[in-house]
């Protein structure tokens, strides 16, 4: 988890198993967020995309915001560039925005 209101922080530097203890820690982490500040999505995406991937596991990124994201184009370009570096498959792409 990487909250991105007024900056960004990180719960874990890599994926962890969804044990009861880790889920409880994640809930406490979210409960400690206040959501104030600007929507700092690009730095958070850069952090997420730079995290190590595990062989044989797919990664998903879910972005949840209560704010209007004005840098949507830049965010998708960042994800597309990351996908291009990680795969040689021509069919890999970022999902299209529902706002377009």
PDB file of N, CA and C in Angstrom:
ATOM      1  N   UNK A   1       0.829  -1.175   0.000  1.00  0.00           N
ATOM      2  CA  UNK A   1       0.000   0.000   0.000  1.00  0.00           C
ATOM      3  C   UNK A   1       0.872   1.237   0.000  1.00  0.00           C
ATOM      4  N   UNK A   2       0.483   2.171  -0.869  1.00  0.00           N
ATOM      5  CA  UNK A   2       1.227   3.414  -0.991  1.00  0.00           C
ATOM      6  C   UNK A   2       0.224   4.571  -1.016  1.00  0.00           C
ATOM      7  N   UNK A   3      -0.105   5.128   0.123  1.00  0.00           N
ATOM      8  CA  UNK A   3      -0.983   6.311   0.128  1.00  0.00           C
ATOM      9  C   UNK A   3      -0.271   7.476  -0.556  1.00  0.00           C
ATOM     10  N   UNK A   4      -1.035   8.343  -1.226  1.00  0.00           N
ATOM     11  CA  UNK A   4      -0.393   9.409  -1.985  1.00  0.00           C
ATOM     12  C   UNK A   4      -1.084  10.758  -1.830  1.00  0.00           C
ATOM     13  N   UNK A   5      -1.579  11.055  -0.648  1.00  0.00           N
ATOM     14  CA  UNK A   5      -2.178  12.362  -0.376  1.00  0.00           C
ATOM     15  C   UNK A   5      -1.126  13.250   0.274  1.00  0.00           C
ATOM     16  N   UNK A   6      -0.721  14.294  -0.421  1.00  0.00           N
ATOM     17  CA  UNK A   6       0.262  15.216   0.123  1.00  0.00           C
ATOM     18  C   UNK A   6       1.644  14.622   0.259  1.00  0.00           C
ATOM     19  N   UNK A   7       1.982  13.640  -0.527  1.00  0.00           N
ATOM     20  CA  UNK A   7       3.247  12.915  -0.458  1.00  0.00           C
ATOM     21  C   UNK A   7       2.930  11.441  -0.566  1.00  0.00           C
ATOM     22  N   UNK A   8       3.883  10.597  -0.251  1.00  0.00           N
ATOM     23  CA  UNK A   8       3.562   9.165  -0.242  1.00  0.00           C
ATOM     24  C   UNK A   8       4.445   8.439   0.759  1.00  0.00           C
ATOM     25  N   UNK A   9       3.914   7.344   1.252  1.00  0.00           N
ATOM     26  CA  UNK A   9       4.623   6.466   2.175  1.00  0.00           C
ATOM     27  C   UNK A   9       4.441   5.047   1.665  1.00  0.00           C
ATOM     28  N   UNK A  10       5.011   4.101   2.374  1.00  0.00           N
ATOM     29  CA  UNK A  10       5.006   2.721   1.892  1.00  0.00           C
ATOM     30  C   UNK A  10       4.817   1.772   3.059  1.00  0.00           C
ATOM     31  N   UNK A  11       3.860   0.864   2.951  1.00  0.00           N
ATOM     32  CA  UNK A  11       3.636  -0.116   4.017  1.00  0.00           C
ATOM     33  C   UNK A  11       4.757  -1.150   4.040  1.00  0.00           C
ATOM     34  N   UNK A  12       5.069  -1.744   2.904  1.00  0.00           N
ATOM     35  CA  UNK A  12       6.128  -2.757   2.789  1.00  0.00           C
ATOM     36  C   UNK A  12       6.944  -2.466   1.535  1.00  0.00           C
ATOM     37  N   UNK A  13       8.237  -2.736   1.540  1.00  0.00           N
ATOM     38  CA  UNK A  13       9.049  -2.513   0.347  1.00  0.00           C
ATOM     39  C   UNK A  13       8.882  -3.601  -0.720  1.00  0.00           C
ATOM     40  N   UNK A  14       8.165  -4.658  -0.396  1.00  0.00           N
ATOM     41  CA  UNK A  14       7.903  -5.748  -1.340  1.00  0.00           C
ATOM     42  C   UNK A  14       6.601  -6.430  -0.924  1.00  0.00           C
ATOM     43  N   UNK A  15       6.069  -7.259  -1.789  1.00  0.00           N
ATOM     44  CA  UNK A  15       4.837  -7.979  -1.473  1.00  0.00           C
ATOM     45  C   UNK A  15       5.036  -8.876  -0.262  1.00  0.00           C
ATOM     46  N   UNK A  16       3.975  -9.030   0.518  1.00  0.00           N
ATOM     47  CA  UNK A  16       4.001  -9.919   1.676  1.00  0.00           C
ATOM     48  C   UNK A  16       2.765 -10.810   1.617  1.00  0.00           C
ATOM     49  N   UNK A  17       2.814 -11.977   2.253  1.00  0.00           N
ATOM     50  CA  UNK A  17       1.641 -12.859   2.272  1.00  0.00           C
ATOM     51  C   UNK A  17       0.478 -12.208   3.016  1.00  0.00           C
ATOM     52  N   UNK A  18      -0.732 -12.551   2.633  1.00  0.00           N
ATOM     53  CA  UNK A  18      -1.929 -11.996   3.266  1.00  0.00           C
ATOM     54  C   UNK A  18      -2.278 -12.772   4.532  1.00  0.00           C
ATOM     55  N   UNK A  19      -1.338 -12.788   5.474  1.00  0.00           N
ATOM     56  CA  UNK A  19      -1.596 -13.443   6.761  1.00  0.00           C
ATOM     57  C   UNK A  19      -2.484 -12.540   7.612  1.00  0.00           C
ATOM     58  N   UNK A  20      -3.064 -13.100   8.646  1.00  0.00           N
ATOM     59  CA  UNK A  20      -3.907 -12.298   9.540  1.00  0.00           C
ATOM     60  C   UNK A  20      -3.114 -11.130  10.125  1.00  0.00           C
ATOM     61  N   UNK A  21      -1.871 -11.379  10.484  1.00  0.00           N
ATOM     62  CA  UNK A  21      -1.025 -10.328  11.058  1.00  0.00           C
ATOM     63  C   UNK A  21      -0.745  -9.220  10.029  1.00  0.00           C
ATOM     64  N   UNK A  22      -0.449  -9.585   8.795  1.00  0.00           N
ATOM     65  CA  UNK A  22      -0.181  -8.584   7.770  1.00  0.00           C
ATOM     66  C   UNK A  22      -1.431  -7.798   7.392  1.00  0.00           C
ATOM     67  N   UNK A  23      -2.577  -8.459   7.364  1.00  0.00           N
ATOM     68  CA  UNK A  23      -3.835  -7.765   7.079  1.00  0.00           C
ATOM     69  C   UNK A  23      -4.131  -6.763   8.192  1.00  0.00           C
ATOM     70  N   UNK A  24      -3.950  -7.170   9.440  1.00  0.00           N
ATOM     71  CA  UNK A  24      -4.172  -6.265  10.577  1.00  0.00           C
ATOM     72  C   UNK A  24      -3.222  -5.071  10.507  1.00  0.00           C
ATOM     73  N   UNK A  25      -1.976  -5.317  10.153  1.00  0.00           N
ATOM     74  CA  UNK A  25      -1.007  -4.229  10.020  1.00  0.00           C
ATOM     75  C   UNK A  25      -1.440  -3.264   8.915  1.00  0.00           C
ATOM     76  N   UNK A  26      -1.939  -3.793   7.807  1.00  0.00           N
ATOM     77  CA  UNK A  26      -2.406  -2.951   6.700  1.00  0.00           C
ATOM     78  C   UNK A  26      -3.595  -2.097   7.131  1.00  0.00           C
ATOM     79  N   UNK A  27      -4.501  -2.682   7.889  1.00  0.00           N
ATOM     80  CA  UNK A  27      -5.665  -1.930   8.382  1.00  0.00           C
ATOM     81  C   UNK A  27      -5.217  -0.797   9.301  1.00  0.00           C
ATOM     82  N   UNK A  28      -4.280  -1.086  10.191  1.00  0.00           N
ATOM     83  CA  UNK A  28      -3.753  -0.032  11.075  1.00  0.00           C
ATOM     84  C   UNK A  28      -3.064   1.058  10.268  1.00  0.00           C
ATOM     85  N   UNK A  29      -2.325   0.659   9.243  1.00  0.00           N
ATOM     86  CA  UNK A  29      -1.638   1.607   8.375  1.00  0.00           C
ATOM     87  C   UNK A  29      -2.657   2.540   7.701  1.00  0.00           C
ATOM     88  N   UNK A  30      -3.723   1.962   7.146  1.00  0.00           N
ATOM     89  CA  UNK A  30      -4.755   2.772   6.499  1.00  0.00           C
ATOM     90  C   UNK A  30      -5.485   3.661   7.495  1.00  0.00           C
ATOM     91  N   UNK A  31      -5.756   3.128   8.670  1.00  0.00           N
ATOM     92  CA  UNK A  31      -6.424   3.924   9.702  1.00  0.00           C
ATOM     93  C   UNK A  31      -5.599   5.139  10.102  1.00  0.00           C
ATOM     94  N   UNK A  32      -4.283   5.062   9.940  1.00  0.00           N
ATOM     95  CA  UNK A  32      -3.408   6.164  10.294  1.00  0.00           C
ATOM     96  C   UNK A  32      -3.287   7.232   9.224  1.00  0.00           C
ATOM     97  N   UNK A  33      -3.925   7.037   8.080  1.00  0.00           N
ATOM     98  CA  UNK A  33      -3.857   8.016   6.993  1.00  0.00           C
ATOM     99  C   UNK A  33      -4.948   9.060   7.175  1.00  0.00           C
ATOM    100  N   UNK A  34      -4.620  10.322   6.888  1.00  0.00           N
ATOM    101  CA  UNK A  34      -5.632  11.365   7.039  1.00  0.00           C
ATOM    102  C   UNK A  34      -6.134  11.911   5.715  1.00  0.00           C
ATOM    103  N   UNK A  35      -5.480  11.592   4.614  1.00  0.00           N
ATOM    104  CA  UNK A  35      -5.979  11.976   3.296  1.00  0.00           C
ATOM    105  C   UNK A  35      -5.922  13.456   2.986  1.00  0.00           C
ATOM    106  N   UNK A  36      -5.195  14.217   3.748  1.00  0.00           N
ATOM    107  CA  UNK A  36      -5.077  15.655   3.470  1.00  0.00           C
ATOM    108  C   UNK A  36      -3.941  15.905   2.499  1.00  0.00           C
ATOM    109  N   UNK A  37      -4.041  16.981   1.779  1.00  0.00           N
ATOM    110  CA  UNK A  37      -2.975  17.344   0.855  1.00  0.00           C
ATOM    111  C   UNK A  37      -3.371  17.058  -0.570  1.00  0.00           C
ATOM    112  N   UNK A  38      -2.457  17.364  -1.472  1.00  0.00           N
ATOM    113  CA  UNK A  38      -2.712  17.145  -2.894  1.00  0.00           C
ATOM    114  C   UNK A  38      -2.576  15.689  -3.269  1.00  0.00           C
ATOM    115  N   UNK A  39      -3.102  15.363  -4.431  1.00  0.00           N
ATOM    116  CA  UNK A  39      -3.028  13.999  -4.944  1.00  0.00           C
ATOM    117  C   UNK A  39      -1.680  13.817  -5.628  1.00  0.00           C
ATOM    118  N   UNK A  40      -0.728  13.222  -4.922  1.00  0.00           N
ATOM    119  CA  UNK A  40       0.641  13.037  -5.424  1.00  0.00           C
ATOM    120  C   UNK A  40       0.780  11.658  -6.064  1.00  0.00           C
ATOM    121  N   UNK A  41       0.064  11.448  -7.155  1.00  0.00           N
ATOM    122  CA  UNK A  41      -0.012  10.128  -7.772  1.00  0.00           C
ATOM    123  C   UNK A  41       1.281   9.698  -8.456  1.00  0.00           C
ATOM    124  N   UNK A  42       1.922  10.566  -9.228  1.00  0.00           N
ATOM    125  CA  UNK A  42       3.107  10.147  -9.990  1.00  0.00           C
ATOM    126  C   UNK A  42       4.243   9.632  -9.110  1.00  0.00           C
ATOM    127  N   UNK A  43       4.617  10.313  -8.023  1.00  0.00           N
ATOM    128  CA  UNK A  43       5.676   9.745  -7.178  1.00  0.00           C
ATOM    129  C   UNK A  43       5.289   8.383  -6.590  1.00  0.00           C
ATOM    130  N   UNK A  44       4.025   8.223  -6.219  1.00  0.00           N
ATOM    131  CA  UNK A  44       3.576   6.939  -5.677  1.00  0.00           C
ATOM    132  C   UNK A  44       3.634   5.848  -6.745  1.00  0.00           C
ATOM    133  N   UNK A  45       3.225   6.167  -7.971  1.00  0.00           N
ATOM    134  CA  UNK A  45       3.301   5.182  -9.063  1.00  0.00           C
ATOM    135  C   UNK A  45       4.744   4.806  -9.359  1.00  0.00           C
ATOM    136  N   UNK A  46       5.641   5.793  -9.355  1.00  0.00           N
ATOM    137  CA  UNK A  46       7.060   5.487  -9.594  1.00  0.00           C
ATOM    138  C   UNK A  46       7.585   4.518  -8.532  1.00  0.00           C
ATOM    139  N   UNK A  47       7.208   4.760  -7.287  1.00  0.00           N
ATOM    140  CA  UNK A  47       7.631   3.875  -6.197  1.00  0.00           C
ATOM    141  C   UNK A  47       7.074   2.472  -6.413  1.00  0.00           C
ATOM    142  N   UNK A  48       5.789   2.380  -6.729  1.00  0.00           N
ATOM    143  CA  UNK A  48       5.154   1.064  -6.927  1.00  0.00           C
ATOM    144  C   UNK A  48       5.789   0.319  -8.097  1.00  0.00           C
ATOM    145  N   UNK A  49       6.007   1.014  -9.198  1.00  0.00           N
ATOM    146  CA  UNK A  49       6.563   0.364 -10.385  1.00  0.00           C
ATOM    147  C   UNK A  49       8.022  -0.039 -10.202  1.00  0.00           C
ATOM    148  N   UNK A  50       8.721   0.609  -9.282  1.00  0.00           N
ATOM    149  CA  UNK A  50      10.127   0.281  -9.020  1.00  0.00           C
ATOM    150  C   UNK A  50      10.278  -0.880  -8.037  1.00  0.00           C
ATOM    151  N   UNK A  51       9.199  -1.277  -7.386  1.00  0.00           N
ATOM    152  CA  UNK A  51       9.275  -2.381  -6.425  1.00  0.00           C
ATOM    153  C   UNK A  51       9.606  -3.677  -7.157  1.00  0.00           C
ATOM    154  N   UNK A  52      10.373  -4.552  -6.511  1.00  0.00           N
ATOM    155  CA  UNK A  52      10.760  -5.799  -7.175  1.00  0.00           C
ATOM    156  C   UNK A  52       9.556  -6.704  -7.439  1.00  0.00           C
ATOM    157  N   UNK A  53       9.549  -7.293  -8.614  1.00  0.00           N
ATOM    158  CA  UNK A  53       8.505  -8.258  -8.977  1.00  0.00           C
ATOM    159  C   UNK A  53       9.022  -9.659  -8.679  1.00  0.00           C
ATOM    160  N   UNK A  54       8.121 -10.552  -8.313  1.00  0.00           N
ATOM    161  CA  UNK A  54       8.494 -11.939  -8.066  1.00  0.00           C
ATOM    162  C   UNK A  54       8.248 -12.753  -9.327  1.00  0.00           C
ATOM    163  N   UNK A  55       9.209 -13.599  -9.679  1.00  0.00           N
ATOM    164  CA  UNK A  55       9.047 -14.459 -10.843  1.00  0.00           C
ATOM    165  C   UNK A  55       7.807 -15.333 -10.680  1.00  0.00           C
ATOM    166  N   UNK A  56       7.052 -15.471 -11.758  1.00  0.00           N
ATOM    167  CA  UNK A  56       5.885 -16.339 -11.747  1.00  0.00           C
ATOM    168  C   UNK A  56       4.652 -15.729 -11.099  1.00  0.00           C
ATOM    169  N   UNK A  57       4.724 -14.444 -10.705  1.00  0.00           N
ATOM    170  CA  UNK A  57       3.559 -13.798 -10.087  1.00  0.00           C
ATOM    171  C   UNK A  57       3.208 -12.537 -10.862  1.00  0.00           C
ATOM    172  N   UNK A  58       1.935 -12.389 -11.121  1.00  0.00           N
ATOM    173  CA  UNK A  58       1.448 -11.170 -11.766  1.00  0.00           C
ATOM    174  C   UNK A  58       1.258 -10.093 -10.702  1.00  0.00           C
ATOM    175  N   UNK A  59       1.416  -8.850 -11.114  1.00  0.00           N
ATOM    176  CA  UNK A  59       1.194  -7.744 -10.185  1.00  0.00           C
ATOM    177  C   UNK A  59       0.020  -6.908 -10.673  1.00  0.00           C
ATOM    178  N   UNK A  60      -0.746  -6.421  -9.738  1.00  0.00           N
ATOM    179  CA  UNK A  60      -1.852  -5.522 -10.050  1.00  0.00           C
ATOM    180  C   UNK A  60      -1.698  -4.264  -9.214  1.00  0.00           C
ATOM    181  N   UNK A  61      -2.034  -3.145  -9.804  1.00  0.00           N
ATOM    182  CA  UNK A  61      -2.031  -1.880  -9.092  1.00  0.00           C
ATOM    183  C   UNK A  61      -3.446  -1.325  -9.126  1.00  0.00           C
ATOM    184  N   UNK A  62      -3.966  -1.006  -7.974  1.00  0.00           N
ATOM    185  CA  UNK A  62      -5.296  -0.423  -7.862  1.00  0.00           C
ATOM    186  C   UNK A  62      -5.120   0.980  -7.299  1.00  0.00           C
ATOM    187  N   UNK A  63      -5.614   1.964  -8.019  1.00  0.00           N
ATOM    188  CA  UNK A  63      -5.511   3.348  -7.577  1.00  0.00           C
ATOM    189  C   UNK A  63      -6.887   3.790  -7.091  1.00  0.00           C
ATOM    190  N   UNK A  64      -6.944   4.226  -5.850  1.00  0.00           N
ATOM    191  CA  UNK A  64      -8.187   4.713  -5.259  1.00  0.00           C
ATOM    192  C   UNK A  64      -7.941   6.145  -4.807  1.00  0.00           C
ATOM    193  N   UNK A  65      -8.758   7.059  -5.282  1.00  0.00           N
ATOM    194  CA  UNK A  65      -8.592   8.457  -4.908  1.00  0.00           C
ATOM    195  C   UNK A  65      -9.953   9.121  -4.745  1.00  0.00           C
ATOM    196  N   UNK A  66      -9.998  10.098  -3.863  1.00  0.00           N
ATOM    197  CA  UNK A  66     -11.212  10.899  -3.719  1.00  0.00           C
ATOM    198  C   UNK A  66     -11.045  12.240  -4.418  1.00  0.00           C
ATOM    199  N   UNK A  67      -9.915  12.411  -5.078  1.00  0.00           N
ATOM    200  CA  UNK A  67      -9.621  13.670  -5.754  1.00  0.00           C
ATOM    201  C   UNK A  67      -9.614  13.514  -7.252  1.00  0.00           C
ATOM    202  N   UNK A  68      -9.662  14.629  -7.927  1.00  0.00           N
ATOM    203  CA  UNK A  68      -9.591  14.656  -9.380  1.00  0.00           C
ATOM    204  C   UNK A  68      -8.126  14.561  -9.782  1.00  0.00           C
ATOM    205  N   UNK A  69      -7.793  13.616 -10.625  1.00  0.00           N
ATOM    206  CA  UNK A  69      -6.414  13.411 -11.057  1.00  0.00           C
ATOM    207  C   UNK A  69      -6.205  14.183 -12.352  1.00  0.00           C
ATOM    208  N   UNK A  70      -5.399  15.231 -12.278  1.00  0.00           N
ATOM    209  CA  UNK A  70      -5.169  16.077 -13.452  1.00  0.00           C
ATOM    210  C   UNK A  70      -4.015  15.575 -14.308  1.00  0.00           C
ATOM    211  N   UNK A  71      -3.269  14.609 -13.810  1.00  0.00           N
ATOM    212  CA  UNK A  71      -2.100  14.102 -14.521  1.00  0.00           C
ATOM    213  C   UNK A  71      -2.360  12.696 -15.056  1.00  0.00           C
ATOM    214  N   UNK A  72      -3.604  12.429 -15.420  1.00  0.00           N
ATOM    215  CA  UNK A  72      -3.982  11.097 -15.887  1.00  0.00           C
ATOM    216  C   UNK A  72      -3.142  10.648 -17.081  1.00  0.00           C
ATOM    217  N   UNK A  73      -2.951  11.528 -18.057  1.00  0.00           N
ATOM    218  CA  UNK A  73      -2.170  11.171 -19.242  1.00  0.00           C
ATOM    219  C   UNK A  73      -0.756  10.769 -18.842  1.00  0.00           C
ATOM    220  N   UNK A  74      -0.120  11.565 -17.970  1.00  0.00           N
ATOM    221  CA  UNK A  74       1.240  11.273 -17.532  1.00  0.00           C
ATOM    222  C   UNK A  74       1.305   9.961 -16.749  1.00  0.00           C
ATOM    223  N   UNK A  75       0.280   9.687 -15.960  1.00  0.00           N
ATOM    224  CA  UNK A  75       0.245   8.443 -15.179  1.00  0.00           C
ATOM    225  C   UNK A  75       0.186   7.234 -16.107  1.00  0.00           C
ATOM    226  N   UNK A  76      -0.666   7.280 -17.128  1.00  0.00           N
ATOM    227  CA  UNK A  76      -0.758   6.161 -18.062  1.00  0.00           C
ATOM    228  C   UNK A  76       0.519   6.012 -18.874  1.00  0.00           C
ATOM    229  N   UNK A  77       1.143   7.121 -19.254  1.00  0.00           N
ATOM    230  CA  UNK A  77       2.412   7.048 -19.979  1.00  0.00           C
ATOM    231  C   UNK A  77       3.489   6.379 -19.123  1.00  0.00           C
ATOM    232  N   UNK A  78       3.518   6.704 -17.833  1.00  0.00           N
ATOM    233  CA  UNK A  78       4.478   6.091 -16.918  1.00  0.00           C
ATOM    234  C   UNK A  78       4.255   4.580 -16.827  1.00  0.00           C
ATOM    235  N   UNK A  79       3.007   4.152 -16.709  1.00  0.00           N
ATOM    236  CA  UNK A  79       2.695   2.722 -16.623  1.00  0.00           C
ATOM    237  C   UNK A  79       3.049   2.027 -17.935  1.00  0.00           C
ATOM    238  N   UNK A  80       2.698   2.639 -19.051  1.00  0.00           N
ATOM    239  CA  UNK A  80       3.028   2.032 -20.350  1.00  0.00           C
ATOM    240  C   UNK A  80       4.534   1.877 -20.534  1.00  0.00           C
ATOM    241  N   UNK A  81       5.291   2.906 -20.151  1.00  0.00           N
ATOM    242  CA  UNK A  81       6.749   2.838 -20.272  1.00  0.00           C
ATOM    243  C   UNK A  81       7.308   1.729 -19.390  1.00  0.00           C
ATOM    244  N   UNK A  82       6.755   1.575 -18.203  1.00  0.00           N
ATOM    245  CA  UNK A  82       7.208   0.511 -17.304  1.00  0.00           C
ATOM    246  C   UNK A  82       6.901  -0.861 -17.888  1.00  0.00           C
ATOM    247  N   UNK A  83       5.715  -1.006 -18.470  1.00  0.00           N
ATOM    248  CA  UNK A  83       5.351  -2.277 -19.097  1.00  0.00           C
ATOM    249  C   UNK A  83       6.272  -2.595 -20.269  1.00  0.00           C
ATOM    250  N   UNK A  84       6.602  -1.583 -21.051  1.00  0.00           N
ATOM    251  CA  UNK A  84       7.470  -1.792 -22.204  1.00  0.00           C
ATOM    252  C   UNK A  84       8.853  -2.267 -21.778  1.00  0.00           C
ATOM    253  N   UNK A  85       9.339  -1.774 -20.650  1.00  0.00           N
ATOM    254  CA  UNK A  85      10.658  -2.207 -20.157  1.00  0.00           C
ATOM    255  C   UNK A  85      10.613  -3.626 -19.603  1.00  0.00           C
ATOM    256  N   UNK A  86       9.468  -4.067 -19.110  1.00  0.00           N
ATOM    257  CA  UNK A  86       9.381  -5.350 -18.414  1.00  0.00           C
ATOM    258  C   UNK A  86       8.971  -6.513 -19.306  1.00  0.00           C
ATOM    259  N   UNK A  87       8.463  -6.233 -20.478  1.00  0.00           N
ATOM    260  CA  UNK A  87       7.951  -7.314 -21.308  1.00  0.00           C
ATOM    261  C   UNK A  87       8.287  -7.076 -22.770  1.00  0.00           C
ATOM    262  N   UNK A  88       8.401  -8.144 -23.505  1.00  0.00           N
ATOM    263  CA  UNK A  88       8.602  -8.019 -24.950  1.00  0.00           C
ATOM    264  C   UNK A  88       7.306  -8.315 -25.682  1.00  0.00           C
ATOM    265  N   UNK A  89       6.231  -8.577 -24.940  1.00  0.00           N
ATOM    266  CA  UNK A  89       4.942  -8.879 -25.549  1.00  0.00           C
ATOM    267  C   UNK A  89       4.319  -7.613 -26.124  1.00  0.00           C
ATOM    268  N   UNK A  90       4.008  -7.600 -27.432  1.00  0.00           N
ATOM    269  CA  UNK A  90       3.419  -6.398 -28.025  1.00  0.00           C
ATOM    270  C   UNK A  90       1.999  -6.138 -27.556  1.00  0.00           C
ATOM    271  N   UNK A  91       1.368  -7.101 -26.902  1.00  0.00           N
ATOM    272  CA  UNK A  91      -0.011  -6.912 -26.476  1.00  0.00           C
ATOM    273  C   UNK A  91      -0.123  -6.283 -25.086  1.00  0.00           C
ATOM    274  N   UNK A  92       0.981  -6.091 -24.385  1.00  0.00           N
ATOM    275  CA  UNK A  92       0.930  -5.492 -23.050  1.00  0.00           C
ATOM    276  C   UNK A  92       0.607  -4.017 -23.161  1.00  0.00           C
ATOM    277  N   UNK A  93      -0.367  -3.575 -22.369  1.00  0.00           N
ATOM    278  CA  UNK A  93      -0.722  -2.157 -22.364  1.00  0.00           C
ATOM    279  C   UNK A  93      -1.402  -1.813 -21.061  1.00  0.00           C
ATOM    280  N   UNK A  94      -1.467  -0.535 -20.781  1.00  0.00           N
ATOM    281  CA  UNK A  94      -2.170  -0.057 -19.591  1.00  0.00           C
ATOM    282  C   UNK A  94      -3.647   0.005 -19.911  1.00  0.00           C
ATOM    283  N   UNK A  95      -4.493  -0.170 -18.910  1.00  0.00           N
ATOM    284  CA  UNK A  95      -5.930  -0.074 -19.166  1.00  0.00           C
ATOM    285  C   UNK A  95      -6.303   1.339 -19.600  1.00  0.00           C
ATOM    286  N   UNK A  96      -7.340   1.466 -20.388  1.00  0.00           N
ATOM    287  CA  UNK A  96      -7.796   2.771 -20.837  1.00  0.00           C
ATOM    288  C   UNK A  96      -8.640   3.411 -19.755  1.00  0.00           C
ATOM    289  N   UNK A  97      -8.590   4.683 -19.683  1.00  0.00           N
ATOM    290  CA  UNK A  97      -9.361   5.430 -18.702  1.00  0.00           C
ATOM    291  C   UNK A  97     -10.837   5.399 -19.057  1.00  0.00           C
ATOM    292  N   UNK A  98     -11.688   5.358 -18.052  1.00  0.00           N
ATOM    293  CA  UNK A  98     -13.117   5.446 -18.287  1.00  0.00           C
ATOM    294  C   UNK A  98     -13.551   6.894 -18.439  1.00  0.00           C
ATOM    295  N   UNK A  99     -12.637   7.840 -18.153  1.00  0.00           N
ATOM    296  CA  UNK A  99     -12.957   9.262 -18.266  1.00  0.00           C
ATOM    297  C   UNK A  99     -12.775   9.800 -19.671  1.00  0.00           C
ATOM    298  N   UNK A 100     -12.166   9.022 -20.560  1.00  0.00           N
ATOM    299  CA  UNK A 100     -11.884   9.515 -21.917  1.00  0.00           C
ATOM    300  C   UNK A 100     -13.128   9.534 -22.753  1.00  0.00           C
TER     301      UNK A 100
END
